[in-house]
PDB file of C-alpha atoms and ligand atoms in Angstrom:
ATOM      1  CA  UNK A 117     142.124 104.030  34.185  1.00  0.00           C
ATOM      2  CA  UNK A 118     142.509 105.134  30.490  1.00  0.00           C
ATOM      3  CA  UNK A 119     141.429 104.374  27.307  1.00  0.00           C
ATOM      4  CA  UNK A 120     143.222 102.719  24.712  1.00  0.00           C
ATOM      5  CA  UNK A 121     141.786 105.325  21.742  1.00  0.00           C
ATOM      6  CA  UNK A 122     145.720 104.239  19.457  1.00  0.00           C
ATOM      7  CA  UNK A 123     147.331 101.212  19.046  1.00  0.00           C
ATOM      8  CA  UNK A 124     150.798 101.129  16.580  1.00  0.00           C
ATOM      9  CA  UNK A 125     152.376  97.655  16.177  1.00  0.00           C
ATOM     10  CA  UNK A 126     155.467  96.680  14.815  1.00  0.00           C
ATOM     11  CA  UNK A 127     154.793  93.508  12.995  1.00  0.00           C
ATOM     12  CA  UNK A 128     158.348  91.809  13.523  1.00  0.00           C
ATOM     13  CA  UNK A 129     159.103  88.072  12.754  1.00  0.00           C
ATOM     14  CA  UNK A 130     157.789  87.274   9.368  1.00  0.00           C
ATOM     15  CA  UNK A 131     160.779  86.201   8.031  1.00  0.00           C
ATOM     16  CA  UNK A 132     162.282  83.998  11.056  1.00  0.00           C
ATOM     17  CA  UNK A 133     158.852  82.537  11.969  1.00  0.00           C
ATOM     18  CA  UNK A 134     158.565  80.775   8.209  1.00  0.00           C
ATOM     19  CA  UNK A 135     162.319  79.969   8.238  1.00  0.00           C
ATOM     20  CA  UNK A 136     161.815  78.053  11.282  1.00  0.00           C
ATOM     21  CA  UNK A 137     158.725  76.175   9.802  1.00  0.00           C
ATOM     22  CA  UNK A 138     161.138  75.700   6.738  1.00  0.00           C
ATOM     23  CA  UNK A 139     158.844  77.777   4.461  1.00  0.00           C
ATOM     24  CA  UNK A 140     160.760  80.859   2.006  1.00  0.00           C
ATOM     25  CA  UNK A 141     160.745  84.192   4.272  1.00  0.00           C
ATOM     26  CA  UNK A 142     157.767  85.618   1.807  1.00  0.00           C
ATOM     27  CA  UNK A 143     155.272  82.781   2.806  1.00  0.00           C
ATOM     28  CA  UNK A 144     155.891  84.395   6.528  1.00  0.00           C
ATOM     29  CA  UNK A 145     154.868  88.037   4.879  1.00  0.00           C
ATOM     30  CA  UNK A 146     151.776  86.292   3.233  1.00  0.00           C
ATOM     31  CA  UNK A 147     150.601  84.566   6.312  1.00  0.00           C
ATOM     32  CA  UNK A 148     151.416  88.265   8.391  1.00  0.00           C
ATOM     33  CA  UNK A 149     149.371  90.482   5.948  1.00  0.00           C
ATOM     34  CA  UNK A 150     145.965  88.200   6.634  1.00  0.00           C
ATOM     35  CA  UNK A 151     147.026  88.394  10.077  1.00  0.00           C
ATOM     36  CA  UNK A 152     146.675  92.446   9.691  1.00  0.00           C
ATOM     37  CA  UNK A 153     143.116  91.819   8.621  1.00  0.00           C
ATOM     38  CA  UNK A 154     142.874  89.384  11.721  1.00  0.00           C
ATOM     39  CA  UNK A 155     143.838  92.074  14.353  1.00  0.00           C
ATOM     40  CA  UNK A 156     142.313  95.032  12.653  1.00  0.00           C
ATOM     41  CA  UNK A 157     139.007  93.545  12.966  1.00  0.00           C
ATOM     42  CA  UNK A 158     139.717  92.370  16.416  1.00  0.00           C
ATOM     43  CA  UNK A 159     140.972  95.963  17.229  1.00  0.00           C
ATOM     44  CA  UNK A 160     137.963  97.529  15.340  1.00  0.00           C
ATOM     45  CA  UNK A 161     135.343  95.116  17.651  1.00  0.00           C
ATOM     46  CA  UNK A 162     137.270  96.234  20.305  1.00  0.00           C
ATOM     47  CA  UNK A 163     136.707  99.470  20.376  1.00  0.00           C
ATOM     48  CA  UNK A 164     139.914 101.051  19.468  1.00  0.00           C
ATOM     49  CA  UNK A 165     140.233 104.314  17.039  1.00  0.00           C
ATOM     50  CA  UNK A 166     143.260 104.083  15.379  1.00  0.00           C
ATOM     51  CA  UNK A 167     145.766 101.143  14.695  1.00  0.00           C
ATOM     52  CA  UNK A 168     148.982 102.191  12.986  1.00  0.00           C
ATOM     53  CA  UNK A 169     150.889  99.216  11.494  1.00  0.00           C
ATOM     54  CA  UNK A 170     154.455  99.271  10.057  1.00  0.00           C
ATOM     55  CA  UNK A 171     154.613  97.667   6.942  1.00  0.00           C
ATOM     56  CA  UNK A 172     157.601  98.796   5.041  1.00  0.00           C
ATOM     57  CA  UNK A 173     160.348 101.374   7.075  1.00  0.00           C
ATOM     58  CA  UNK A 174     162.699 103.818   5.277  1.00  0.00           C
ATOM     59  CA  UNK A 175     164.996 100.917   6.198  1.00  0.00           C
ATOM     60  CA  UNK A 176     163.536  97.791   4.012  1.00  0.00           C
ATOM     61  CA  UNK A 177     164.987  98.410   0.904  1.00  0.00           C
ATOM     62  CA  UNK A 178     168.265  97.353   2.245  1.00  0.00           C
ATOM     63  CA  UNK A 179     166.709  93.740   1.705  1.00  0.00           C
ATOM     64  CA  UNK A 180     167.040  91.778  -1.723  1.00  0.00           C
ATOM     65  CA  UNK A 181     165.112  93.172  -4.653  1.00  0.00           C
ATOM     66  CA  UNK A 182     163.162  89.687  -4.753  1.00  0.00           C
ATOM     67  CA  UNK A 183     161.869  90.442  -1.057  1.00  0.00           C
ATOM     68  CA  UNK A 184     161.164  94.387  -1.606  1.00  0.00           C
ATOM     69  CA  UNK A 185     159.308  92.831  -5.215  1.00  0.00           C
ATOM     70  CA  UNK A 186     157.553  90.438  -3.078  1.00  0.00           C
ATOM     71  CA  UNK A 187     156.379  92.985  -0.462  1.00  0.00           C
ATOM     72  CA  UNK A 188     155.164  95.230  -2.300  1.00  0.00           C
ATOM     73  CA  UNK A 189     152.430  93.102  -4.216  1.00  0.00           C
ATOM     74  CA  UNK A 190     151.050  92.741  -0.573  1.00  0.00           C
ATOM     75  CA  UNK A 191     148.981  95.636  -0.726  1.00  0.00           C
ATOM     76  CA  UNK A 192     147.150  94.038  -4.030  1.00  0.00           C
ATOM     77  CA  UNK A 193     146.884  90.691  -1.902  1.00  0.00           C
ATOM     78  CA  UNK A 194     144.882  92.759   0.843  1.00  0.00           C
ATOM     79  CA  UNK A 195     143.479  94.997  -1.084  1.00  0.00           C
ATOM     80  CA  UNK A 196     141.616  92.083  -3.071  1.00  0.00           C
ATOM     81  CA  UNK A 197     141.034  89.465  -0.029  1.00  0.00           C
ATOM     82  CA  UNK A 198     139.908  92.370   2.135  1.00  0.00           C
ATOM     83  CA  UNK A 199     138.340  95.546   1.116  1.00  0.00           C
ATOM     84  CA  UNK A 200     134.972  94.194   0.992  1.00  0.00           C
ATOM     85  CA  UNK A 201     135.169  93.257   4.873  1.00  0.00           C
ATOM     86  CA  UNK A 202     136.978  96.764   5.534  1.00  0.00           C
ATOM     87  CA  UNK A 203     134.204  98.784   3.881  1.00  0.00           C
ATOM     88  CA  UNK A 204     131.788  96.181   5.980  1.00  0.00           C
ATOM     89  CA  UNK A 205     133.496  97.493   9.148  1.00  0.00           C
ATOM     90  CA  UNK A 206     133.484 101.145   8.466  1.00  0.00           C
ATOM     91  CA  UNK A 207     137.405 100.717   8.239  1.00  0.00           C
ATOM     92  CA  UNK A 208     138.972 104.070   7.009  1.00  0.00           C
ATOM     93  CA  UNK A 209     142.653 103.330   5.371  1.00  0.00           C
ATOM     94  CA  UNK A 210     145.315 105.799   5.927  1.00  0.00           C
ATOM     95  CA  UNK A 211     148.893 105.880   5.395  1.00  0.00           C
ATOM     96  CA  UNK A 212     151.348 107.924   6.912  1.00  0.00           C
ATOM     97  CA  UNK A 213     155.554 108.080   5.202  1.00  0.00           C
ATOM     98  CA  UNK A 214     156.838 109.201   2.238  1.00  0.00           C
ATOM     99  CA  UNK A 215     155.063 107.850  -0.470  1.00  0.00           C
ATOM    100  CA  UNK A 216     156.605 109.055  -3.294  1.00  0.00           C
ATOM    101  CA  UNK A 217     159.503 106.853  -3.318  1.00  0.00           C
ATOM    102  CA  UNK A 218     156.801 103.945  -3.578  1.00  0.00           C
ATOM    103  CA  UNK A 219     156.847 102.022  -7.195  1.00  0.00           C
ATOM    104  CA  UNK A 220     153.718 103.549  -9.074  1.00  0.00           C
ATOM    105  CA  UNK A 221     151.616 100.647  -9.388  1.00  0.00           C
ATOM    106  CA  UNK A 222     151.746  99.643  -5.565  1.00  0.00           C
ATOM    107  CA  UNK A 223     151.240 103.820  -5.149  1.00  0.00           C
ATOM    108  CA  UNK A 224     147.930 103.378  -7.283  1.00  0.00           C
ATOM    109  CA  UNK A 225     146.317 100.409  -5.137  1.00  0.00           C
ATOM    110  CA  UNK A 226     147.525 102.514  -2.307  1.00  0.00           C
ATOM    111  CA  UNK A 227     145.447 105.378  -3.569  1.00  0.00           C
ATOM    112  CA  UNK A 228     142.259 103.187  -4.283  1.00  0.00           C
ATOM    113  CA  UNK A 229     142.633 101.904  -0.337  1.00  0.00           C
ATOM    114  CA  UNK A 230     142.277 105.227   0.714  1.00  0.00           C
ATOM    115  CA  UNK A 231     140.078 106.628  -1.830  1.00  0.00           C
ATOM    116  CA  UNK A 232     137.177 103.625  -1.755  1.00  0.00           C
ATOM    117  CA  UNK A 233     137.468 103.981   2.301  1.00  0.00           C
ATOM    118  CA  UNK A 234     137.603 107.600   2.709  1.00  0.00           C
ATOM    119  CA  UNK A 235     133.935 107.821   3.815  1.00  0.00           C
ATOM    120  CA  UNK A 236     134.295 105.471   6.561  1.00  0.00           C
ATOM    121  CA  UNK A 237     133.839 106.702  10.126  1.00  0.00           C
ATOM    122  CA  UNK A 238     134.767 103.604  12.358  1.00  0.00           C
ATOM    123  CA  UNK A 239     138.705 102.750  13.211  1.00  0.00           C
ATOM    124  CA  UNK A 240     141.407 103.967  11.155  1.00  0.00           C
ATOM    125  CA  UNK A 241     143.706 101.558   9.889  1.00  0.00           C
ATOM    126  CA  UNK A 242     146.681 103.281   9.080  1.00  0.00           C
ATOM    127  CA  UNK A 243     149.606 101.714   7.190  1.00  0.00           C
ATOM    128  CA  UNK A 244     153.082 103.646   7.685  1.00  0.00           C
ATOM    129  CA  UNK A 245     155.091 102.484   4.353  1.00  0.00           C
ATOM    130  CA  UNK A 246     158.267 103.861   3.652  1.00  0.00           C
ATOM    131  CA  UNK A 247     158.225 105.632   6.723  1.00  0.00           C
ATOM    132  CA  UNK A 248     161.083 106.789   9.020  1.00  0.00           C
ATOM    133  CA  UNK A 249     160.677 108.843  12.171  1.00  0.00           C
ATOM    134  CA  UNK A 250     163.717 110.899  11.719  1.00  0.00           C
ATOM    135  CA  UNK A 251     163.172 111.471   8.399  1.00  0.00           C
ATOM    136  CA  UNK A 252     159.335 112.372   9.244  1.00  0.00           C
ATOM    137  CA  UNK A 253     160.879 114.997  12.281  1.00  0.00           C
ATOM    138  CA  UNK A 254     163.438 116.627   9.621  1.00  0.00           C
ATOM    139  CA  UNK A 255     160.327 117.108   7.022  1.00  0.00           C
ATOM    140  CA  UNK A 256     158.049 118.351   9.549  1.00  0.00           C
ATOM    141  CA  UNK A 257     161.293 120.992  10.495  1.00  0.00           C
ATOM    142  CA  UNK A 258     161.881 121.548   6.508  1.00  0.00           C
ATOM    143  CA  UNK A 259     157.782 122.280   5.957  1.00  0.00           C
ATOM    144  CA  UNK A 260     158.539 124.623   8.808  1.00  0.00           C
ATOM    145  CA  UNK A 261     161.101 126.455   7.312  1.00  0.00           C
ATOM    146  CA  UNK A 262     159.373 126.870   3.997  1.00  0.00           C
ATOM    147  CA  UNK A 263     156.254 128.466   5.940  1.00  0.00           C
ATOM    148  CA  UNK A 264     158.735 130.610   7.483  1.00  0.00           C
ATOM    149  CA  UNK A 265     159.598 131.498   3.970  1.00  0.00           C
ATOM    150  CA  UNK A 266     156.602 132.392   2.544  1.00  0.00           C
ATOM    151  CA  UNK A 267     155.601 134.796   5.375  1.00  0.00           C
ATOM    152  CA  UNK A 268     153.903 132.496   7.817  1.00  0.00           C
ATOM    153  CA  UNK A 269     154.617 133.602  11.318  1.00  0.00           C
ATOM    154  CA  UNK A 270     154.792 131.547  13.371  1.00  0.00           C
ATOM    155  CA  UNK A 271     156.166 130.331  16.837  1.00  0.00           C
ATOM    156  CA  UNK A 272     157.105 126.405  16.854  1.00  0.00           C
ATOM    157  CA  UNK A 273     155.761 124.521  20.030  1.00  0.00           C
ATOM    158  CA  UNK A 274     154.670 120.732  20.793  1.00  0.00           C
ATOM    159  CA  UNK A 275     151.117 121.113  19.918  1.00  0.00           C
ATOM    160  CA  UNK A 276     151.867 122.700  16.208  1.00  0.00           C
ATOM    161  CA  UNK A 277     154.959 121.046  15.852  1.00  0.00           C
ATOM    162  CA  UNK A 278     152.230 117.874  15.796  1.00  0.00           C
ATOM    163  CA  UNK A 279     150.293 119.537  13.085  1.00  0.00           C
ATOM    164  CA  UNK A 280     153.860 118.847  10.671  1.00  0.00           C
ATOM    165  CA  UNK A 281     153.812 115.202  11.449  1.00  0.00           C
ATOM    166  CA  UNK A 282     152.410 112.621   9.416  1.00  0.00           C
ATOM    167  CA  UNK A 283     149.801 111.713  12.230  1.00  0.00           C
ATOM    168  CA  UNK A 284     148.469 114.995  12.753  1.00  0.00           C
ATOM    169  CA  UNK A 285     144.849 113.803  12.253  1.00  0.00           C
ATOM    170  CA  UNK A 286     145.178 110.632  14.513  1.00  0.00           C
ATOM    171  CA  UNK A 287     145.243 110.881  18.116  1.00  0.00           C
ATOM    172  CA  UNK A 288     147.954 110.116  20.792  1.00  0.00           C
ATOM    173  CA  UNK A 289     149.754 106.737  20.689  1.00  0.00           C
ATOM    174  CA  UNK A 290     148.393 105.199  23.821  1.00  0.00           C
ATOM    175  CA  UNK A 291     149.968 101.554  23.477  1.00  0.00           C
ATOM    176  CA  UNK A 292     153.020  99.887  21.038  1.00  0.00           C
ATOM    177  CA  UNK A 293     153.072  96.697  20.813  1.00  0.00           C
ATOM    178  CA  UNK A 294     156.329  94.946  18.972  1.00  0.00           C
ATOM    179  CA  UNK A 295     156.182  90.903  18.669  1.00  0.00           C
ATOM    180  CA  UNK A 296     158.984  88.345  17.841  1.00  0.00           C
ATOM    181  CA  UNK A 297     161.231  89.577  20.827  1.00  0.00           C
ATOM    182  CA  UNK A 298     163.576  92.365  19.835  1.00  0.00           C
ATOM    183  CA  UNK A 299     163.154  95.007  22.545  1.00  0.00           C
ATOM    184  CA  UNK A 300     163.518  98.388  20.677  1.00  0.00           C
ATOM    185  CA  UNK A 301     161.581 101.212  18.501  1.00  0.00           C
ATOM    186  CA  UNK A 302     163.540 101.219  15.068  1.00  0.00           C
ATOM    187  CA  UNK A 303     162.592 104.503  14.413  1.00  0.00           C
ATOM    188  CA  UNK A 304     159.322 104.145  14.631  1.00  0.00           C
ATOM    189  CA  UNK A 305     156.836 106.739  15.567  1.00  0.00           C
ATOM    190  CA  UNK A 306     159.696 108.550  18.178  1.00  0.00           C
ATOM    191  CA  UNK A 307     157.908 111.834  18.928  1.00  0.00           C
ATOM    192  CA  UNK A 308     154.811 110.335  18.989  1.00  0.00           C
ATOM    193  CA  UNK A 309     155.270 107.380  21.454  1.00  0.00           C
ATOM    194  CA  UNK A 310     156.832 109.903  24.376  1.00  0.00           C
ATOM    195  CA  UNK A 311     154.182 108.810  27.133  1.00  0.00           C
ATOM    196  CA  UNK A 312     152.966 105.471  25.463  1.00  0.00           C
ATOM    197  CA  UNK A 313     152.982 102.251  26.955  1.00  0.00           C
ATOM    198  CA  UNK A 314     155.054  99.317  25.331  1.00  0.00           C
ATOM    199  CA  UNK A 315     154.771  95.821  24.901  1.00  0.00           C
ATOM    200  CA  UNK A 316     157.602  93.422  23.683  1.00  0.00           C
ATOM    201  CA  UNK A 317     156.259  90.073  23.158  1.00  0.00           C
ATOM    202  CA  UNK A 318     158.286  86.933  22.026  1.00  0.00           C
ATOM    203  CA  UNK A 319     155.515  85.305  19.256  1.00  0.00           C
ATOM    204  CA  UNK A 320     156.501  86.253  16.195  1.00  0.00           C
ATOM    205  CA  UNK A 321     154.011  88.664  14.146  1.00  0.00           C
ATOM    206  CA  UNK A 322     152.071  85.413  12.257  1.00  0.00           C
ATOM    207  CA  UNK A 323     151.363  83.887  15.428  1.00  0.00           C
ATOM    208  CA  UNK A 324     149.827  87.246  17.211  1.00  0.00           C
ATOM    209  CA  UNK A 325     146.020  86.033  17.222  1.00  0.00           C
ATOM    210  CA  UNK A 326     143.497  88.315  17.972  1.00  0.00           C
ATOM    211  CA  UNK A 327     143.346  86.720  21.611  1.00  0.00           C
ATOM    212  CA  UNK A 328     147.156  87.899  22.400  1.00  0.00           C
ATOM    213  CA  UNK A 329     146.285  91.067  20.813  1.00  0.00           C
ATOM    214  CA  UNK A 330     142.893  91.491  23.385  1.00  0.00           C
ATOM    215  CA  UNK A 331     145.753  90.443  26.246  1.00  0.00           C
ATOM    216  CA  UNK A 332     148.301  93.332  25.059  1.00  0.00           C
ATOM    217  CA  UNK A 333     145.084  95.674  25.817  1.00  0.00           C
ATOM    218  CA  UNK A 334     143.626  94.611  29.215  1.00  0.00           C
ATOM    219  CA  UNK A 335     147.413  94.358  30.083  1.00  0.00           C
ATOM    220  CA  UNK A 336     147.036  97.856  29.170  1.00  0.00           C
ATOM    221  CA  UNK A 337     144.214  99.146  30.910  1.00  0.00           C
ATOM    222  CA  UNK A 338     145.567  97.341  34.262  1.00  0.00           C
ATOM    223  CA  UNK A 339     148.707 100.254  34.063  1.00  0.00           C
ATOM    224  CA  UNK A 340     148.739 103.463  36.032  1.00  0.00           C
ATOM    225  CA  UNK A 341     149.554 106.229  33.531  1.00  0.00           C
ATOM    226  CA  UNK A 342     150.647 108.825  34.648  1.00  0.00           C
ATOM    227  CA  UNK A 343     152.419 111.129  32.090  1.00  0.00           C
ATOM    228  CA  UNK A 344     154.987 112.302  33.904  1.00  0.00           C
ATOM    229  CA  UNK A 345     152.751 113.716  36.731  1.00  0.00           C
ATOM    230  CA  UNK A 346     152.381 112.252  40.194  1.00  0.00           C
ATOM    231  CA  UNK A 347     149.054 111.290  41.024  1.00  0.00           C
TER     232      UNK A 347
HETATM  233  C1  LIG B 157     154.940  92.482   5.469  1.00  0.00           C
HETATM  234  C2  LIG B 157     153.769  92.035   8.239  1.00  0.00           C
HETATM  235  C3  LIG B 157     149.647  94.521   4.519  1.00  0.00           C
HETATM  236  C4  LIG B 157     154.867  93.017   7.989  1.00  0.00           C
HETATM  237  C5  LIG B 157     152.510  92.312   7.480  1.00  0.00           C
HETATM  238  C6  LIG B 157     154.523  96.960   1.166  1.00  0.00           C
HETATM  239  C7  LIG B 157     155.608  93.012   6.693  1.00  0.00           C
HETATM  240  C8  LIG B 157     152.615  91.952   6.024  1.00  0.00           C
HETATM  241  C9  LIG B 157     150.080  95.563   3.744  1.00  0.00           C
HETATM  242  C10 LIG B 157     149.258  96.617   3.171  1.00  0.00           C
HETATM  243  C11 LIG B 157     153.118  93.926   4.557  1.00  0.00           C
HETATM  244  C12 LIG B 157     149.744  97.890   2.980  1.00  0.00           C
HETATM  245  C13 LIG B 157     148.929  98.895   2.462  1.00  0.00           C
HETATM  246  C14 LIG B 157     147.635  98.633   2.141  1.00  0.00           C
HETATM  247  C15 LIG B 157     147.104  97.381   2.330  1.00  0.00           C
HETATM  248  C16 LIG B 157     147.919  96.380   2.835  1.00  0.00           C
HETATM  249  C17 LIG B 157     151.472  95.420   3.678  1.00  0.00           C
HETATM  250  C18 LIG B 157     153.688  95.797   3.179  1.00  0.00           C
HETATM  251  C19 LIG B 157     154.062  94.708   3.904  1.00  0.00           C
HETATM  252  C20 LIG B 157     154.758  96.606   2.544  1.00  0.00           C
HETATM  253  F1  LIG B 157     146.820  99.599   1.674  1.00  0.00           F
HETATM  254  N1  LIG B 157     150.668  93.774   4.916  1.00  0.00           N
HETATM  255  N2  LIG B 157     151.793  94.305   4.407  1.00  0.00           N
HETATM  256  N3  LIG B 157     152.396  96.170   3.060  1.00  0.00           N
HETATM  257  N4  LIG B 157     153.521  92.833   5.303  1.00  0.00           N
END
C-alpha cells in the first residue's frame, strides 16, 4: 500500500454547476475558489504534501474578456479571505506555468502569496496558472538547448529531464482527481501523471466537499500500484 505524498485536481464545473442553479458562470468561480481553501485544508489535515490545482490553463483565454477579468481578481479574493488561515497551517504557495503572460497586478498578489508563505514547511499548495503541459515539455527542451549552448554538457534522461519541468521541487503525482464528469487530462501535468492514479467524478468542482475529497484518497490507498512492474 502507498502513500498519497501528491494530489493535482482539475477543478472542472464552475461554470455549468451555477448555470444550472441559474446563478452567472462567475458566482460558480467564487463559490469554487473558497472551495480550494476547503480541500486544501482538508488535504493539509490529511496528511498530504503537495496539492497542485489548475486554476487558469494556457487554454482560458479563449473565454470572454469579462470571464478572464473576472478570474483573475480571484487570487485577491483568496489572497484576502485566506492567507491568515494558510500561514496558520504552515501552507507554502507555489505556482507552476508561465507567468509572465499574467496581467501585472494579479502577477503582484501572486508574488505576495508566495513571498509571505515562503517559510512555511507543511503542504504545498501549488496553483498552475497559465499553464500548459506541452508548452511546459517544449520549454523544458528549449532551456535544454540553451544549456547546450552555453557549454553545459550534458546527457538528457528522465530523472534530469524532471529537473526542466515546472515541478521539479514537488514530488511524483500519486493521484488526479478531475470532477464534473469529463473523462480526460487537457493537457494537464502529461509527463508527470505517467504512473498516477485517476479519478473522474461526476459533482461538479463547487460541490467537491472535503468528505468526497477524503473518499478520492482511501479509494486511493485501496489500489495496487504497481508501476509497470509485476508484483
Ligand atoms: C476558477 C475553480 C483560486 C477553478 C477555482 C486566475 C477556476 C476558482 C485561485 C488562486 C480560480 C490562484 C492563485 C493564488 C490564490 C488563489 C484561482 C484562478 C481561478 C485563475 F495565489 N481559485 N482560482 N485562480 N478559480
Amino acid at each position: 500500500m502507498s502513500e498519497c505524498k501528491h494530489v493535482a485536481i482539475i477543478m472542472d464545473g464552475n461554470g455549468r454547476w451555477a448555470k444550472s442553479k441559474g446563478y452567472p458562470r462567475t458566482q460558480g468561480h467564487l463559490v469554487g475558489t473558497d472551495n480550494v481553501r476547503n480541500i486544501a485544508i482538508a488535504a493539509n489535515d490529511a496528511g498530504i504534501k503537495a496539492l497542485t490545482v489548475y486554476a487558469f490553463s494556457t487554454e482560458n483565454w479563449k473565454r470572454s474578456k469579462e470571464e478572464v477579468d473576472y478570474l483573475m481578481k480571484l487570487p485577491f479574493v483568496f489572497f484576502k479571505k485566506f492567507i491568515d488561515e494558510l500561514m496558520e497551517k504552515n501552507i507554502k504557495i507555489t505556482m507552476i506555468g508561465e507567468m509572465s503572460e499574467i496581467p501585472k497586478d494579479t502577477a503582484k498578489v501572486l508574488q505576495k502569496a508566495i513571498d509571505q508563505t515562503s517559510s512555511n514547511t507543511g503542504m504545498v499548495l501549488n496553483f498552475a496558472m497559465n499553464y500548459g503541459s506541452r508548452n511546459e515539455i517544449v520549454r523544458a527542451v528549449n532551456n535544454i538547448l540553451n544549456d547546450v549552448k552555453s557549454g553545459k554538457e550534458i546527457n538528457v534522461t528522465e530523472e534530469n529531464f524532471n529537473d526542466y519541468l515546472y515541478t521539479n521541487n514537488l514530488p511524483e503525482v500519486d493521484l488526479v482527481i478531475r470532477t464534473s464528469g469529463e473523462q480526460r487530462i487537457s493537457n494537464f501535468l502529461l509527463w508527470q501523471i505517467a504512473y498516477s492514479e485517476l479519478i473522474f467524478t461526476d459533482v461538479p468542482w463547487p460541490e467537491f466537499t472535503p468528505d468526497k475529497f477524503l473518499e478520492c484518497l482511501d479509494n486511493f490507498k485501496n489500489r495496487d500500484r504497481r508501476f509497470g512492474g509485476i508484483k
